Amino acid sequence: METKKMSISDNSNQMAKDKLALCQQKIRQAKQVTVLTGAGISAESGIPTFRDKQTGLWENFRAEELASQQGFLANPKLVWQWYQMRRQLIQDKQPNAGHDALFQLEQYCQSQGKAFTLISQNVDELHEKSGSNPIKIHGNIMKNQCNSCLTPYTQDASSNELISCPKCDGLVRPSVVWFGENLPEEAWNQAYEAASQADVFMSIGTSSQVYPAAGLIDMAKSRKKHAVFVIEINPNPTEQTSVDVQFPNQAGKLLPMLINQLTN
Ligand code: OAD
């Protein structure tokens, strides 16, 4: 008789399968599934994250100069041109298997009568391109507004030159949330509600360093009625202590494995 020896990789494969099965079970049992995504979910589509070593935008550019009201007032042209450069980089990028799997998860939840909410910190439109309709708590880089009167600016804004608001002559800027600014109120209220109602909360591709978004997990965990199950997908596990299951994997690889077995 031959006994098959179990190798370390067999063992870790089994552990990964067990973790997937547990998460699938929790999703099947949930009434509300809430997902928070960050820049990491778009990384496999070729959009740089903010804080990854070497490739992260804030490793190479100064956030306070480019993503704050003070920075814009000090050098509006530099800031405008930096966002034009980022828009060009983003505009032809396509959703990856991670975005697609989240849209499938939404459809699965709807078919099972579960509530599903996707909250994204991302200012790109890759979730939308994939069919989802995320709550965008940090705005949308493809849109513009007046920095003074906040009126949306919907005319052509492809120029590298600064644009003045037709209403008040203020400067037009991208519709993203800068450091020190409040999140859009309606979007934040919806995100807060979805976090506090969640039975399963998934945190995907975020370093969980930027508040208040990073506080949504704890908000979900503080729900008193029954425990929320928190799943994190990030090749670099964060220091979030509320996580029940961590997958140290890329979202585009892990999410299809998690979702396909639910829907098939
Ligand atoms: P970060 O750049 O801080 O974090 C991205 C996370 O994604 C890191 O923890 C990576 O380890 C992880 N990651 C990288 N590749 C991944 C992959 N393929 N799959 C899964 N995870 C991966 O980005 P955010 O947490 O989104 O604000 O940053 C939060 C906010 O800070 C952003 O919304 C942005 C920034 O300033 C605005 O744009 C307004």
Coordinates of C-alpha atoms and ligand atoms in Angstrom, one line a residue:
M1 CA 0.0 0.0 0.0
E2 CA 1.3 3.4 -0.9
T3 CA 0.6 6.4 1.3
K4 CA 0.7 9.8 -0.5
K5 CA 2.8 12.2 1.6
M6 CA 1.3 15.6 2.0
S7 CA 3.6 18.4 0.9
I8 CA 3.6 21.9 2.2
S9 CA 2.0 23.1 -1.0
D10 CA -0.7 20.5 -0.8
N11 CA -1.3 21.7 2.7
S12 CA -1.5 25.3 1.8
N13 CA -3.7 24.5 -1.2
Q14 CA -6.1 22.7 1.1
M15 CA -6.1 25.7 3.5
A16 CA -6.9 28.0 0.6
K17 CA -9.7 25.8 -0.5
D18 CA -11.1 25.7 3.0
K19 CA -10.9 29.5 3.2
L20 CA -12.7 29.8 -0.1
A21 CA -15.4 27.3 1.0
L22 CA -15.9 29.2 4.3
C23 CA -16.3 32.5 2.5
Q24 CA -18.7 31.0 0.0
Q25 CA -20.8 29.6 2.8
K26 CA -20.9 33.0 4.5
I27 CA -21.9 34.7 1.3
R28 CA -24.7 32.2 0.7
Q29 CA -26.0 32.8 4.2
A30 CA -25.7 36.6 4.0
K31 CA -28.7 39.0 3.6
Q32 CA -26.4 41.9 2.8
V33 CA -23.0 41.7 1.1
T34 CA -21.0 44.9 1.1
V35 CA -17.8 45.3 -0.9
L36 CA -15.2 48.1 -0.6
T37 CA -12.6 48.4 -3.3
G38 CA -9.4 50.4 -3.6
A39 CA -6.7 51.0 -6.2
G40 CA -5.5 47.4 -6.0
I41 CA -8.4 46.1 -7.9
S42 CA -7.5 48.2 -10.9
A43 CA -3.7 47.4 -10.7
E44 CA -4.1 44.3 -13.0
S45 CA -5.7 46.6 -15.6
G46 CA -2.5 48.7 -15.7
I47 CA -3.5 51.6 -13.4
P48 CA -0.9 52.3 -10.7
T49 CA -1.9 52.2 -7.1
F50 CA -1.0 55.0 -4.7
R51 CA 1.1 53.3 -2.0
D52 CA 2.7 50.2 -3.5
K53 CA 6.5 50.4 -3.2
Q54 CA 8.2 51.8 -6.4
T55 CA 5.0 51.8 -8.6
G56 CA 2.6 53.7 -6.3
L57 CA 1.8 57.2 -7.3
W58 CA 2.5 58.6 -3.9
E59 CA 5.9 57.0 -4.0
N60 CA 6.8 59.2 -7.0
F61 CA 4.7 62.3 -6.6
R62 CA 3.9 64.5 -3.6
A63 CA 0.3 64.1 -2.5
E64 CA 0.2 67.4 -0.7
E65 CA 1.2 69.3 -3.9
L66 CA -1.2 67.4 -6.2
A67 CA -4.1 66.3 -4.2
S68 CA -5.0 69.1 -1.8
Q69 CA -6.7 72.5 -2.0
Q70 CA -3.5 74.2 -0.9
G71 CA -1.5 72.5 -3.7
F72 CA -4.1 73.5 -6.3
L73 CA -4.1 77.1 -5.2
A74 CA -0.3 77.2 -5.1
N75 CA 0.1 75.8 -8.6
P76 CA -3.2 75.1 -10.4
K77 CA -1.6 74.4 -13.8
L78 CA 0.7 71.7 -12.4
V79 CA -2.2 70.0 -10.7
W80 CA -4.5 70.3 -13.7
Q81 CA -1.8 68.8 -16.0
W82 CA -1.1 66.0 -13.6
Y83 CA -4.7 65.0 -13.6
Q84 CA -4.8 65.3 -17.5
M85 CA -1.8 62.9 -17.6
R86 CA -3.6 60.4 -15.3
R87 CA -6.8 60.7 -17.3
Q88 CA -5.0 59.8 -20.4
L89 CA -3.4 56.8 -18.7
I90 CA -6.7 55.6 -17.4
Q91 CA -9.1 56.2 -20.3
D92 CA -8.3 53.2 -22.5
K93 CA -7.8 50.8 -19.6
Q94 CA -10.2 47.9 -19.4
P95 CA -11.8 46.1 -16.5
N96 CA -10.0 42.9 -15.4
A97 CA -11.3 39.6 -14.1
G98 CA -11.7 41.1 -10.6
H99 CA -14.1 43.8 -11.7
D100 CA -16.0 41.3 -13.8
A101 CA -16.3 38.8 -10.9
L102 CA -17.7 41.6 -8.6
F103 CA -20.4 42.3 -11.2
Q104 CA -21.2 38.5 -11.3
L105 CA -21.4 38.6 -7.5
E106 CA -23.9 41.4 -7.7
Q107 CA -26.0 39.5 -10.2
Y108 CA -25.8 36.3 -8.0
C109 CA -26.9 38.3 -4.9
Q110 CA -29.8 39.8 -6.8
S111 CA -30.9 36.4 -8.1
Q112 CA -30.9 35.1 -4.5
G113 CA -32.8 38.1 -3.1
K114 CA -29.7 39.4 -1.2
A115 CA -28.8 43.1 -0.9
F116 CA -25.5 43.9 -2.5
T117 CA -23.6 47.2 -2.3
L118 CA -20.3 48.0 -4.1
I119 CA -18.4 51.0 -2.6
S120 CA -15.3 52.1 -4.4
Q121 CA -12.6 54.5 -3.5
N122 CA -11.5 54.4 -7.1
V123 CA -11.8 57.5 -9.3
D124 CA -11.5 55.4 -12.5
E125 CA -14.6 54.0 -14.2
L126 CA -13.5 50.3 -14.5
H127 CA -16.3 49.0 -12.3
E128 CA -18.8 50.9 -14.4
K129 CA -17.2 49.5 -17.6
S130 CA -17.7 46.1 -16.2
G131 CA -21.5 46.6 -15.5
S132 CA -21.4 47.7 -11.9
N133 CA -22.8 50.9 -10.4
P134 CA -20.5 51.6 -7.4
I135 CA -21.0 54.2 -4.8
K136 CA -18.0 56.4 -5.5
I137 CA -16.8 57.9 -2.2
H138 CA -13.7 59.6 -3.7
G139 CA -15.3 61.1 -6.8
N140 CA -14.7 60.5 -10.5
I141 CA -11.5 61.6 -12.3
M142 CA -13.3 61.7 -15.6
K143 CA -15.6 64.5 -14.4
N144 CA -14.9 68.1 -13.6
Q145 CA -16.3 70.9 -11.4
C146 CA -15.7 74.5 -10.4
N147 CA -13.3 74.7 -7.5
S148 CA -15.2 77.8 -6.2
C149 CA -18.9 77.3 -6.8
L150 CA -18.7 73.5 -7.2
T151 CA -20.9 73.6 -10.3
P152 CA -20.2 70.5 -12.5
Y153 CA -18.3 71.4 -15.7
T154 CA -19.6 69.3 -18.5
Q155 CA -18.0 70.9 -21.6
D156 CA -14.9 69.6 -23.3
A157 CA -12.0 69.7 -20.8
S158 CA -9.3 68.0 -22.8
S159 CA -7.0 71.1 -22.9
N160 CA -3.8 71.2 -20.9
E161 CA -4.6 74.8 -20.2
L162 CA -6.6 75.9 -17.2
I163 CA -10.3 76.3 -17.7
S164 CA -12.5 79.0 -16.1
C165 CA -16.0 78.3 -14.8
P166 CA -18.6 79.9 -17.1
K167 CA -20.7 80.7 -14.1
C168 CA -18.3 82.3 -11.6
D169 CA -15.0 82.5 -13.3
G170 CA -13.4 80.1 -10.7
L171 CA -11.0 77.4 -11.8
V172 CA -12.2 74.1 -13.1
R173 CA -10.8 71.0 -11.3
P174 CA -11.3 67.3 -11.4
S175 CA -14.2 66.0 -9.4
V176 CA -12.1 63.9 -7.0
V177 CA -11.8 64.3 -3.2
W178 CA -8.5 65.8 -2.1
F179 CA -6.8 65.4 1.2
G180 CA -8.6 67.6 3.8
E181 CA -11.8 67.7 1.9
N182 CA -15.2 66.1 2.9
L183 CA -16.5 63.1 1.1
P184 CA -19.6 63.6 -1.1
E185 CA -22.3 63.5 1.6
E186 CA -24.9 61.3 -0.2
A187 CA -22.3 58.7 -1.3
W188 CA -20.8 58.6 2.2
N189 CA -24.3 58.1 3.9
Q190 CA -25.1 55.3 1.5
A191 CA -21.7 53.7 2.1
Y192 CA -22.1 54.0 5.9
E193 CA -25.5 52.4 5.7
A194 CA -24.3 49.5 3.6
A195 CA -21.4 48.9 5.9
S196 CA -23.5 48.9 9.0
Q197 CA -26.1 46.5 7.4
A198 CA -23.4 44.1 6.1
D199 CA -23.4 40.4 7.0
V200 CA -20.3 39.9 4.8
F201 CA -17.9 42.8 4.2
M202 CA -15.2 42.4 1.6
S203 CA -12.2 44.7 1.5
I204 CA -10.4 44.4 -1.8
G205 CA -7.2 46.1 -3.0
T206 CA -7.0 48.8 -0.4
S207 CA -4.2 49.6 2.0
S208 CA -6.9 50.7 4.5
Q209 CA -4.8 53.8 5.4
V210 CA -7.2 56.5 4.2
Y211 CA -10.0 57.5 6.5
P212 CA -13.0 57.7 6.7
A213 CA -13.1 54.9 4.1
A214 CA -10.8 52.6 6.1
G215 CA -13.2 53.0 9.1
L216 CA -16.0 51.3 7.2
I217 CA -14.8 47.8 8.3
D218 CA -14.9 48.8 12.0
M219 CA -18.3 50.3 11.4
A220 CA -19.5 47.0 10.0
K221 CA -17.9 45.1 12.9
S222 CA -19.5 47.3 15.5
R223 CA -22.9 46.1 14.4
K224 CA -24.4 44.6 17.6
K225 CA -27.1 42.3 16.4
H226 CA -24.9 39.6 14.9
A227 CA -21.3 39.2 13.7
V228 CA -20.2 40.5 10.3
F229 CA -17.8 38.3 8.4
V230 CA -14.9 40.3 7.0
I231 CA -12.8 39.1 4.0
E232 CA -9.7 40.9 2.8
I233 CA -8.1 40.3 -0.6
N234 CA -4.7 41.9 -0.9
P235 CA -1.3 40.5 -1.8
N236 CA 0.1 42.6 1.0
P237 CA -2.1 41.9 4.0
T238 CA -3.0 45.1 5.9
E239 CA -2.9 45.7 9.6
Q240 CA -6.7 45.7 9.8
T241 CA -7.5 43.7 12.9
S242 CA -11.2 43.1 12.1
V243 CA -10.4 40.7 9.2
D244 CA -11.7 37.1 9.6
V245 CA -10.2 35.7 6.4
Q246 CA -7.3 37.1 4.5
F247 CA -6.3 36.1 0.9
P248 CA -2.8 37.2 0.1
N249 CA -3.7 37.1 -3.6
Q250 CA -4.3 39.4 -6.5
A251 CA -8.0 40.3 -6.8
G252 CA -8.1 39.3 -10.5
K253 CA -7.0 35.8 -9.6
L254 CA -8.8 35.2 -6.4
L255 CA -12.2 36.8 -7.0
P256 CA -13.1 34.6 -10.0
M257 CA -12.4 31.5 -7.9
L258 CA -14.5 32.8 -5.1
I259 CA -17.4 33.8 -7.3
N260 CA -17.5 31.2 -10.1
Q261 CA -18.2 28.4 -7.6
L262 CA -21.0 30.4 -6.1
T263 CA -22.7 31.0 -9.4
N264 CA -22.2 27.5 -11.0
Ligands
OAD1 P1 -3.3 52.2 -2.0 O1 -2.4 52.5 -3.1 O2 -3.1 52.9 -0.7 O3 -3.4 50.7 -1.7 C1 -3.6 49.7 -2.7 C2 -3.6 48.4 -2.2 O4 -3.8 47.4 -3.2 C3 -2.2 48.0 -1.5 O5 -2.4 47.5 -0.2 C4 -1.7 46.8 -2.4 O6 -1.0 45.8 -1.7 C5 -3.0 46.3 -3.0 N1 -2.9 45.6 -4.3 C6 -1.9 45.8 -5.3 N2 -2.2 45.0 -6.3 C7 -3.3 44.3 -6.0 C8 -4.1 43.3 -6.7 N3 -3.7 42.9 -7.9 N4 -5.1 42.8 -6.1 C9 -5.5 43.2 -4.8 N5 -4.8 44.2 -4.2 C10 -3.7 44.7 -4.7 O7 -4.8 52.6 -2.6 P2 -6.1 52.9 -1.8 O8 -6.2 52.1 -0.5 O9 -7.2 52.7 -2.8 O10 -7.6 58.9 -3.0 O11 -6.0 54.4 -1.4 C11 -7.0 55.1 -0.8 C12 -7.0 56.5 -1.4 O12 -5.8 57.1 -1.3 C13 -7.4 56.6 -2.9 O13 -8.7 56.5 -3.2 C14 -6.8 57.9 -3.3 C15 -5.5 57.9 -2.5 O14 -5.0 59.1 -2.2 C16 -8.2 59.6 -4.1 O15 -8.0 59.4 -5.2 C17 -9.1 60.7 -3.7

